mmCIF file of C-alpha atoms in Angstrom:
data_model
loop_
_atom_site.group_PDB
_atom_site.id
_atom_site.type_symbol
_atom_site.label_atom_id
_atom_site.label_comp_id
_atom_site.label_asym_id
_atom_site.label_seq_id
_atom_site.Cartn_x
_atom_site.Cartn_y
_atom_site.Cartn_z
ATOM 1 C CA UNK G 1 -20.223 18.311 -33.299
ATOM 2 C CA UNK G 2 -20.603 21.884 -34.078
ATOM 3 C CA UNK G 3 -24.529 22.204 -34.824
ATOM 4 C CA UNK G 4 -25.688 25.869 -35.492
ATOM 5 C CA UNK G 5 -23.146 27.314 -33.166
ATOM 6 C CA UNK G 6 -19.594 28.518 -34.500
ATOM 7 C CA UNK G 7 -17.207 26.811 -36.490
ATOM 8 C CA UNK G 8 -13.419 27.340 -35.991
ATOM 9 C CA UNK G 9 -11.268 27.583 -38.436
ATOM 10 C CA UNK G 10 -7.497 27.771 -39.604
ATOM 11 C CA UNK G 11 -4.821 25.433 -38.181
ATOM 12 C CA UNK G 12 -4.596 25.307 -34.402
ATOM 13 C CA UNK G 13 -3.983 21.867 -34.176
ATOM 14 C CA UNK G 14 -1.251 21.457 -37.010
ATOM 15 C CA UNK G 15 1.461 20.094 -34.850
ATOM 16 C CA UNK G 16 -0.471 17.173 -33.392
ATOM 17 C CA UNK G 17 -2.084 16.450 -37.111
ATOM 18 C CA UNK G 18 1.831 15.976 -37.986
ATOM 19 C CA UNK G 19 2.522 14.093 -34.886
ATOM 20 C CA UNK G 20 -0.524 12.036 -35.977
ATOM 21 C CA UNK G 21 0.352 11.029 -39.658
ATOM 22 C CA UNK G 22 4.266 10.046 -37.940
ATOM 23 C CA UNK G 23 2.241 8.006 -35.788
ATOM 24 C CA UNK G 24 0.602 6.123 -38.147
ATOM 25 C CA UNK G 25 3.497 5.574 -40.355
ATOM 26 C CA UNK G 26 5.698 4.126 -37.177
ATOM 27 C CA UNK G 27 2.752 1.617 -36.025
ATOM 28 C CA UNK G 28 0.937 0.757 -39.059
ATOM 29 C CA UNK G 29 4.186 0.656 -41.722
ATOM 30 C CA UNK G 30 4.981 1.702 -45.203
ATOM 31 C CA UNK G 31 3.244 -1.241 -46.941
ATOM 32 C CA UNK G 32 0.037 -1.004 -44.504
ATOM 33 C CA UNK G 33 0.019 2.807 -45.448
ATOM 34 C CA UNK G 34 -0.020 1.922 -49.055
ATOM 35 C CA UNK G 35 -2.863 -0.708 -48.840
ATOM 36 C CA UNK G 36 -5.081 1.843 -48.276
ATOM 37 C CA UNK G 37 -4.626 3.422 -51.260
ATOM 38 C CA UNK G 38 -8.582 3.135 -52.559
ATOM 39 C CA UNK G 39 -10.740 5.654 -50.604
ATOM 40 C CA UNK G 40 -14.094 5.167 -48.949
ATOM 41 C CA UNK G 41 -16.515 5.092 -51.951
ATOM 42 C CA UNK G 42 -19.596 7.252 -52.040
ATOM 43 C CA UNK G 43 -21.771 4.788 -53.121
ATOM 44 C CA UNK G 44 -21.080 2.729 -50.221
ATOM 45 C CA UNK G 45 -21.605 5.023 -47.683
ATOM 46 C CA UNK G 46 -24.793 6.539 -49.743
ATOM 47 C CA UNK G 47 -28.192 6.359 -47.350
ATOM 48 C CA UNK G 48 -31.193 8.220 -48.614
ATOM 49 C CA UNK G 49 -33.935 9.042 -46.583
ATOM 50 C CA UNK G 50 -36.216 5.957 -47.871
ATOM 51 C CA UNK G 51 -33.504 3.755 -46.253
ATOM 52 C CA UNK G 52 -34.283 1.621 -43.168
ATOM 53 C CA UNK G 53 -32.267 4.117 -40.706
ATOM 54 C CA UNK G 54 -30.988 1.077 -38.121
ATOM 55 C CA UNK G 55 -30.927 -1.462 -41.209
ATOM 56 C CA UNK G 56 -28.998 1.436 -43.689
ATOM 57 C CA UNK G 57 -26.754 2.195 -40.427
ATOM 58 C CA UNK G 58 -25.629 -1.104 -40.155
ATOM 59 C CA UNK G 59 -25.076 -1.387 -43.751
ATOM 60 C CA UNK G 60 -23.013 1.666 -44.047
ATOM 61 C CA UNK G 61 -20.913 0.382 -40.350
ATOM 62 C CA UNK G 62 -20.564 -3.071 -42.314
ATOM 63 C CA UNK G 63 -18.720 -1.303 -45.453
ATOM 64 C CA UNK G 64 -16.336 0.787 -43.115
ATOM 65 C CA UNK G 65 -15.453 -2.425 -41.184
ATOM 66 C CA UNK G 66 -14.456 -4.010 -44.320
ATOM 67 C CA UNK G 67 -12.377 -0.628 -45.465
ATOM 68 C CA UNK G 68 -10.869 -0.445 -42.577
ATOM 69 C CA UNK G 69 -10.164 -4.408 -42.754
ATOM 70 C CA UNK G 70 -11.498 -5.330 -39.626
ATOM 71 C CA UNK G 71 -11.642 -8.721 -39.050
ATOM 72 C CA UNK G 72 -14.790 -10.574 -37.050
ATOM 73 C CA UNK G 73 -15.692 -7.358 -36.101
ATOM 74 C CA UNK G 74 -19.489 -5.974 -35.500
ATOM 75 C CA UNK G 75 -21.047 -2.680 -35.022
ATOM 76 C CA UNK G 76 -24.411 -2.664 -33.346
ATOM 77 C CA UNK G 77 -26.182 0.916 -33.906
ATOM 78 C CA UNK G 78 -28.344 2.841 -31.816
ATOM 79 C CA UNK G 79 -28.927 6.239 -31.533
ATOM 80 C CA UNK G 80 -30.076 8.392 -28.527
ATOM 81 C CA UNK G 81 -30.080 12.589 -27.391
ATOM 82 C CA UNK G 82 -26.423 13.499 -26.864
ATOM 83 C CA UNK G 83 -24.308 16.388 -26.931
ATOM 84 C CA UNK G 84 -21.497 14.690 -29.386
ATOM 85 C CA UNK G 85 -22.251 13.397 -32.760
ATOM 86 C CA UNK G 86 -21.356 9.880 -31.494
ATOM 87 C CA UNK G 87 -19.946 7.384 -29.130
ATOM 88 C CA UNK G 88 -18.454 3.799 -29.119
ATOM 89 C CA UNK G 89 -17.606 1.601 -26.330
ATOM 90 C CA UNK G 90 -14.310 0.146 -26.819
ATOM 91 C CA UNK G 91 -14.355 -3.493 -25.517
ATOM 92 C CA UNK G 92 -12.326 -7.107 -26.354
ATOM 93 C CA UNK G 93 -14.710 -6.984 -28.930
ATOM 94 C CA UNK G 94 -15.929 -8.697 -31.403
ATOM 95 C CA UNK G 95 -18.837 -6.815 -31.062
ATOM 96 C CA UNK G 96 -18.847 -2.906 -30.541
ATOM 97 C CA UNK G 97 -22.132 -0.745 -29.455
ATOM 98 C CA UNK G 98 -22.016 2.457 -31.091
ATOM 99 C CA UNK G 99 -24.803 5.315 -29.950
ATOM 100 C CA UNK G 100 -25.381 8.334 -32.695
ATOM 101 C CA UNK G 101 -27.038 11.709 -32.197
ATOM 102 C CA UNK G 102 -30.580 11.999 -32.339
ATOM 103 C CA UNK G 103 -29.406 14.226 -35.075
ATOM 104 C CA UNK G 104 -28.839 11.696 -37.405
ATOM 105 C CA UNK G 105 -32.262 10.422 -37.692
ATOM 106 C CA UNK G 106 -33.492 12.997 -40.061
ATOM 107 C CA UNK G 107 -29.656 13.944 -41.168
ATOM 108 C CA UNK G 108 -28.827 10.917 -42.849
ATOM 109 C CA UNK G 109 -26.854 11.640 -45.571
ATOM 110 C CA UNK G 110 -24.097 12.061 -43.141
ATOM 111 C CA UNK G 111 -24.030 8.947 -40.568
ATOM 112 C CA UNK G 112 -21.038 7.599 -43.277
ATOM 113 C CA UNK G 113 -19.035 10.513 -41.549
ATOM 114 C CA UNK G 114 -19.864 9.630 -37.852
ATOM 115 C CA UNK G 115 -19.191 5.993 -38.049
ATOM 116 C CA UNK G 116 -16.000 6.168 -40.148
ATOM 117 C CA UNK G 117 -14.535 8.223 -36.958
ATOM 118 C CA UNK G 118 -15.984 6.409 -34.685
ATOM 119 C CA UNK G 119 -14.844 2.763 -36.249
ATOM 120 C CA UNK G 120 -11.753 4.500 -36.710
ATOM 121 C CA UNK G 121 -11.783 4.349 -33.072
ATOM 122 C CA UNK G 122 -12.000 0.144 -32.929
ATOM 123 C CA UNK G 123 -9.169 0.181 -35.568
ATOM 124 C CA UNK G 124 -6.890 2.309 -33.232
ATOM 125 C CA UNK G 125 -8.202 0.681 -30.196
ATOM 126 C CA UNK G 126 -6.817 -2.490 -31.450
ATOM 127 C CA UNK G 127 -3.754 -1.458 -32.821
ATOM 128 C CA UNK G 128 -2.557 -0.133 -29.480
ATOM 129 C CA UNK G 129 -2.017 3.695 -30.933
ATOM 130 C CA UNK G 130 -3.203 6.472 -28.405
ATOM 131 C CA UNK G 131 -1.963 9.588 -27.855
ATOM 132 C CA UNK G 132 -2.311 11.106 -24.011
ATOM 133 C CA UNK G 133 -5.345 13.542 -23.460
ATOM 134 C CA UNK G 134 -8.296 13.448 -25.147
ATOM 135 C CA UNK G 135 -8.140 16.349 -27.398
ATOM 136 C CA UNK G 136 -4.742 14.935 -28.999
ATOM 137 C CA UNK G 137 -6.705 11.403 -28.985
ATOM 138 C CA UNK G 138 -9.305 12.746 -30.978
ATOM 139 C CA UNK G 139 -7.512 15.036 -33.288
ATOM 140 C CA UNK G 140 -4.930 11.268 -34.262
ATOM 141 C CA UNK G 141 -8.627 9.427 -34.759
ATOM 142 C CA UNK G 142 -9.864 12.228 -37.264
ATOM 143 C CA UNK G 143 -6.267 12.220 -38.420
ATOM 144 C CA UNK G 144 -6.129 8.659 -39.317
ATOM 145 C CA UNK G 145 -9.637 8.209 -40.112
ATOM 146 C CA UNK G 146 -8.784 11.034 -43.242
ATOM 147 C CA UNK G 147 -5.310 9.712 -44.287
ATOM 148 C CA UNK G 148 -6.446 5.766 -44.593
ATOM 149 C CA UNK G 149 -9.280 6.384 -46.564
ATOM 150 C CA UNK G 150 -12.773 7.755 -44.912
ATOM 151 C CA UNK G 151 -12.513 11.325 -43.489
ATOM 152 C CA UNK G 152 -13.689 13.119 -47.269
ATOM 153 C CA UNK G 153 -16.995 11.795 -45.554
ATOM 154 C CA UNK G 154 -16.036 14.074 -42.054
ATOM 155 C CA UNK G 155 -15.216 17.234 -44.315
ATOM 156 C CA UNK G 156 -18.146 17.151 -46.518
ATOM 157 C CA UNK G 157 -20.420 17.072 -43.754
ATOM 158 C CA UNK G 158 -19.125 21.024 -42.861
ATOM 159 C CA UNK G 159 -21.575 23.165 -44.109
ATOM 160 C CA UNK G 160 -22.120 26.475 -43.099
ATOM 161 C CA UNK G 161 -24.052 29.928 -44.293
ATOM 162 C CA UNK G 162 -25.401 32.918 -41.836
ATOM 163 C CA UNK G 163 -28.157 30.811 -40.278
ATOM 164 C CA UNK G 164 -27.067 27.232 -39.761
ATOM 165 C CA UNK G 165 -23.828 25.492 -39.401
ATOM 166 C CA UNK G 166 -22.682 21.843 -38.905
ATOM 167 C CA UNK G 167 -19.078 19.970 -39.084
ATOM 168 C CA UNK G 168 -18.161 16.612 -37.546
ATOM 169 C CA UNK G 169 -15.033 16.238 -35.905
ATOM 170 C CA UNK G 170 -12.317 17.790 -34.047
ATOM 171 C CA UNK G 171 -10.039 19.097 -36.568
ATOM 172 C CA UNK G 172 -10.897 22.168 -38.483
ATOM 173 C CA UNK G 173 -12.436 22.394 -41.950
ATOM 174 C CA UNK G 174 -8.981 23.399 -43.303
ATOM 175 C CA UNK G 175 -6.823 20.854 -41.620
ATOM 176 C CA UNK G 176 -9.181 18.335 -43.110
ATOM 177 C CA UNK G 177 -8.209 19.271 -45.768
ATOM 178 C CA UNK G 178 -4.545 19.549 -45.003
ATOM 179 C CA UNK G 179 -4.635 16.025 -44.334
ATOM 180 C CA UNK G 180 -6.838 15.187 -47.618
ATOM 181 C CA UNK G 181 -4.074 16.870 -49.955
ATOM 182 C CA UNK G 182 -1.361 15.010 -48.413
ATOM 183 C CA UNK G 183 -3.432 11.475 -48.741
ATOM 184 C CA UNK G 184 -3.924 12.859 -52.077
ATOM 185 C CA UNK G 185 -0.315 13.707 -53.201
ATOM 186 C CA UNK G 186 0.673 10.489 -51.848
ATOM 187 C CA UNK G 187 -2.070 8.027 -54.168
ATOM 188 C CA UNK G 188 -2.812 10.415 -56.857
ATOM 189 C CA UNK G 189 -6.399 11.023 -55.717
ATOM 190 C CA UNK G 190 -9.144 13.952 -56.075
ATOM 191 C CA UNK G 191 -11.131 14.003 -53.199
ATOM 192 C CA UNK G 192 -12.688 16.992 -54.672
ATOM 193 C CA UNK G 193 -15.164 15.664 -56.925
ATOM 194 C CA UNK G 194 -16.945 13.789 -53.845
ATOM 195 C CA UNK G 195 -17.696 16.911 -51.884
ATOM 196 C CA UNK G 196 -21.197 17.784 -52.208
ATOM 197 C CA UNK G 197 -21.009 21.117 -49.813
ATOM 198 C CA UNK G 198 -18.863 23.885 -51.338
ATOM 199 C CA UNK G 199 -17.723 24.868 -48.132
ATOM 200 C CA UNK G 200 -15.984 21.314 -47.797
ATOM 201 C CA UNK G 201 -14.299 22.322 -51.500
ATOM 202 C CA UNK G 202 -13.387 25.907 -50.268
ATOM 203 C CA UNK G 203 -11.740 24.556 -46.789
ATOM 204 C CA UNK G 204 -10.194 21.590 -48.610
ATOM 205 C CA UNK G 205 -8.505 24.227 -51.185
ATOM 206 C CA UNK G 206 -6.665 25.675 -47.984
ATOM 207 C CA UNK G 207 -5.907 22.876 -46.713
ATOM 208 C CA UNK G 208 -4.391 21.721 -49.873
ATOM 209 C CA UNK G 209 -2.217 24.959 -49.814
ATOM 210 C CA UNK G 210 -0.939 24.583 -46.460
ATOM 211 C CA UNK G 211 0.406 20.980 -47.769
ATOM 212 C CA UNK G 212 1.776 22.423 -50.857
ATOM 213 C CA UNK G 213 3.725 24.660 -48.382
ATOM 214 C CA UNK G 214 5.522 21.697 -46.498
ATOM 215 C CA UNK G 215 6.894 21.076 -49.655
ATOM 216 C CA UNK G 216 8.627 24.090 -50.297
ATOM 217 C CA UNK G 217 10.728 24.291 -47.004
ATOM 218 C CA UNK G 218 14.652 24.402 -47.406
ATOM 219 C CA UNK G 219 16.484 22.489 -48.052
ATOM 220 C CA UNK G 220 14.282 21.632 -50.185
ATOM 221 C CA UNK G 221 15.337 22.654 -54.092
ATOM 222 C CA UNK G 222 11.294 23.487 -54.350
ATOM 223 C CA UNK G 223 11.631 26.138 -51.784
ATOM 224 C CA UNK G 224 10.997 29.717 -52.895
ATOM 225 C CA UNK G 225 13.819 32.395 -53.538
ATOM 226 C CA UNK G 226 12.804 33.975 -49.611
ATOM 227 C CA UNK G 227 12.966 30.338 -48.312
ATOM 228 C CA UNK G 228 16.438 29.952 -50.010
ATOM 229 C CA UNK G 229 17.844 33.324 -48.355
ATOM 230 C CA UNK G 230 17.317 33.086 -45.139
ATOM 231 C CA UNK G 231 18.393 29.426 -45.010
ATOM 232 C CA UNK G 232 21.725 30.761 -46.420
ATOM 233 C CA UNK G 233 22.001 32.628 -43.958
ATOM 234 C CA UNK G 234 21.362 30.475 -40.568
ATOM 235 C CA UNK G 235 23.625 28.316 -42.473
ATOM 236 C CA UNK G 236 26.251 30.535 -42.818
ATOM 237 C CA UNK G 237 25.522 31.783 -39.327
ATOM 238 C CA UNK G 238 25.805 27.977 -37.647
ATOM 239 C CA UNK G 239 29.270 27.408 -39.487
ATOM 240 C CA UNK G 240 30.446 30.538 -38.203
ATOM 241 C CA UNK G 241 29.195 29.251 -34.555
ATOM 242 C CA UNK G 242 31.743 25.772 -35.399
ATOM 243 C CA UNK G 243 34.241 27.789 -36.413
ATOM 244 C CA UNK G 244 34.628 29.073 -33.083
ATOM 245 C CA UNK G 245 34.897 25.679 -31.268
ATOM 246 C CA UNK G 246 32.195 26.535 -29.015
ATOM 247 C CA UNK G 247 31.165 23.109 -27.904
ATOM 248 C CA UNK G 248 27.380 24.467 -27.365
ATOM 249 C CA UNK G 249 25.087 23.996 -30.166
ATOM 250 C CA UNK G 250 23.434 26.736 -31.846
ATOM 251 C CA UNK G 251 19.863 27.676 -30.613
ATOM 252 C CA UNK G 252 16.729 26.754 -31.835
ATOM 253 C CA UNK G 253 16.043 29.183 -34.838
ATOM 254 C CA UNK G 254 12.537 30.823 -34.668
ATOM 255 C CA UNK G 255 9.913 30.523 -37.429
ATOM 256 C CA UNK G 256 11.635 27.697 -40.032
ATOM 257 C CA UNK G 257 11.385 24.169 -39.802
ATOM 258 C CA UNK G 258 14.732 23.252 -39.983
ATOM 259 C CA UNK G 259 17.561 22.781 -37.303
ATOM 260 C CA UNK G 260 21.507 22.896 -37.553
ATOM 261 C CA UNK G 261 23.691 20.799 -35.506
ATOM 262 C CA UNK G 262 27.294 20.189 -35.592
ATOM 263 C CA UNK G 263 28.897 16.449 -35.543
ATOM 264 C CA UNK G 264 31.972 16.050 -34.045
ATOM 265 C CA UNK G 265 34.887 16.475 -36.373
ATOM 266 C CA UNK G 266 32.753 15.716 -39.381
ATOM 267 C CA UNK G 267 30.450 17.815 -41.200
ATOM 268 C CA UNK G 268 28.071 20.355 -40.165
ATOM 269 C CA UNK G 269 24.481 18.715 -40.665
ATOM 270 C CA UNK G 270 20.561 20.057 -41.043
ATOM 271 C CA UNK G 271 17.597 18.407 -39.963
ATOM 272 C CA UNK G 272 13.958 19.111 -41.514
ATOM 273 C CA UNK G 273 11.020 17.318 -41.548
ATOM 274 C CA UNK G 274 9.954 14.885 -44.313
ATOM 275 C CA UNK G 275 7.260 16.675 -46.182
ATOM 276 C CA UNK G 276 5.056 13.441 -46.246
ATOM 277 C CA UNK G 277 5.180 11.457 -42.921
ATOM 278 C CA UNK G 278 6.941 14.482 -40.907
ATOM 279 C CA UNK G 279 9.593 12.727 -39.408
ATOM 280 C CA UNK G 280 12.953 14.646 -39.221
ATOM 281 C CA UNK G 281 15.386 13.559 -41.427
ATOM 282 C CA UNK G 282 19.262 14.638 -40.653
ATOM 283 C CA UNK G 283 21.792 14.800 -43.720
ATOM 284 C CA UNK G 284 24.897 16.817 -43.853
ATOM 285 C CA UNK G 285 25.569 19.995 -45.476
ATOM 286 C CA UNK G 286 27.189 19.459 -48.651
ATOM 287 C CA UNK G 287 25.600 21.000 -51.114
ATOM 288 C CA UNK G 288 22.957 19.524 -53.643
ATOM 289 C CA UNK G 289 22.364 15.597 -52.099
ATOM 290 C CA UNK G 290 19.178 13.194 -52.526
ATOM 291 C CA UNK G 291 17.572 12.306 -49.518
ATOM 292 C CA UNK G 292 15.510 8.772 -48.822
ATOM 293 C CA UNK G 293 12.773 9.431 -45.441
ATOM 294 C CA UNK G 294 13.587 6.050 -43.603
ATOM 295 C CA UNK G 295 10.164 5.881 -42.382
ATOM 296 C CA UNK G 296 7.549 6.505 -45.831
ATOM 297 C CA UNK G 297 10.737 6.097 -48.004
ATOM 298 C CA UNK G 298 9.908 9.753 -50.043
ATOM 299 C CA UNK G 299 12.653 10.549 -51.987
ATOM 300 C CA UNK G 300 13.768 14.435 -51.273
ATOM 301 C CA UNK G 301 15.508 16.421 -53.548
ATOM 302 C CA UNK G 302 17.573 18.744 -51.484
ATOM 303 C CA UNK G 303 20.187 21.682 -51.569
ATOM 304 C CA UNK G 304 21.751 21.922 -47.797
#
C-alpha cells in the first residue's frame, strides 16, 4: 500500500500480468472464465461512514465470497497497525481471519478493494494456482482479482495530487488498467463509469491503450503499415535462412512479439501470442489464414 509516499507507474511488470491471465485461462477454463462475466457491483461493495465498520466489513467480505463463488466459506475481519493494506491467513478453511490496516477505519470507502485481493487470495489458495516468489504471487492475485470481476475496486482506490497519494496493490495504476481493458474487450464492459477518482480514469485510459496495442501485432491484419514492414522483412529474412539448409534456427528477433521457426520439410511457420489469453499460437506462413487460440478460443484474423 502506497500511502503518501510515491506511486510507480508504467508497465514493469507486463510480462508476469500476461503470464498471469495464461494462468488463469489453463487452471480455471474457458467456460469458468466466461462465468464471470458480471463485475463486482458498486452497490455491493458501497460502505459509508455511518456503517457498522466490523458489521459493514463483513457484509462487503460476504458479497465478494459469493462473486467469487466460494462455497462454505467465511471471512472473519479485524483490523490492526500494519505496514500492508491487508493480510489473510490461508488455512483448510472454512473459515479465514483476515487483518486490515488501521487505515481503513476512517478510509472506508475503500475496504471493497482490500478484501477483493485479499479473498482473491482464498480463491487461488484453493485452486492450487501460485506462481514462485512473492512479487510474481502477488502481481497473479491482483491479476486475477481484476480479470474475474473485482479489481475496478483496487484501481479506483489510486488517488494521487502533490500532497497525498494512495493505491492498493502491486501492479501499477496503468497495468490495472491494462488488465481492465482486456476484461473489458472480452464481456463488453465499461469499467469507466465506476471510477470515482480521475486518476483511476486517466491510468485506466493507458492501460486500455497498451491492450489496444496487443491487438495490432503482426500477423495480425489489424497491425499498422510499420508493424506490416518489418514483419515482411524478418519473414523474408527467415526463408532466406531455410533456403540455405542451415539446420539451426533463426535467432530470437529483438523488439516484436513474434518468432519464426522452420518445420521439417513442410512450411515455414510464425508464432505470436494470442492477443487475449497470451498464449503462443503457431500457424504456418501462407498468406492470409484464420486462426482459433486453443486455450480462450479467440478467433484471429491473420496475414503470415
Amino acid at each position: 500500500m502506497a500511502n503518501g509516499g510515491p506511486v510507480e507507474h508504467g508497465f514493469p511488470h507486463l510480462d508476469t500480468v500476461r503470464e498471469s491471465i495464461t494462468a488463469l485461462y489453463k487452471r480455471l477454463s474457458y467456460d469458468t472464465i466466461h462465468s464471470f462475466g458480471t463485475s463486482v457491483a458498486p452497490v455491493d461493495v458501497a460502505f459509508c461512514d455511518t456503517d457498522d465498520l466490523h458489521l459493514g466489513a463483513q457484509r462487503v467480505a460476504r458479497e465478494i465470497v459469493l462473486h467469487y463463488r466460494l462455497p462454505d466459506t467465511r471471512m472473519i475481519i479485524s483490523f490492526r497497525e500494519m505496514a500492508h493494506a491487508a493480510n489473510v491467513e490461508l488455512t483448510a478453511g472454512p473459515e479465514y481471519f483476515i487483518e486490515l490496516n488501521d487505515r481503513f477505519r476512517t478510509h472506508r470507502r475503500d475496504i471493497g478493494a482490500a478484501l477483493a485481493h485479499e479473498v482473491m487470495h482464498v480463491y487461488l489458495h484453493r485452486l492450487g494456482l501460485s506462481f514462485s516468489g512473492t512479487r510474481d504471487n502477488e502481481i497473479l492475485t491482483d491479476t486475477a482479482t481484476t480479470y474475474l470481476g473485482a479489481g475496478w475496486l483496487l484501481l479506483d482506490a489510486f488517488r494521487e495530487d502533490r500532497a497525498s497519494s494512495q493505491k492498493l496493490g502491486y501492479l501499477t495504476p496503468e497495468e490495472f488498467g491494462y488488465v481492465l481493458a482486456k476484461r473489458a474487450a472480452l464481456f463488453g464492459e465499461d469499467p469507466s463509469i465506476w471510477f470515482t477518482s480521475p486518476q483511476a480514469y486517466t491510468a485506466y485510459t493507458r492501460g486500455a491503450a497498451q491492450a489496444r496495442r496487443d491487438e495490432q501485432q503482426p500477423p495480425l491484419t489489424a497491425a499498422g503499415w510499420a508493424g506490416r514492414r518489418r514483419y515482411a522483412r524478418d519473414r523474408r529474412h527467415a526463408q532466406d535462412h531455410r533456403s540455405t539448409q542451415d539446420s539451426r534456427p533463426p535467432g530470437p528477433l529483438p523488439g516484436v512479439p513474434y518468432a519464426f521457426t522452420p518445420d521439417g520439410q513442410g512450411p515455414l511457420r510464425v508464432s505470436f501470442p494470442c492477443p487475449t489469453c497470451h498464449q503462443r499460437i503457431r500457424i504456418p506462413v501462407r498468406g492470409r489464414v484464420r486462426a482459433r487460440c486453443g486455450l480462450c478460443r479467440t478467433v484471429l484474423e491473420c496475414d503470415t
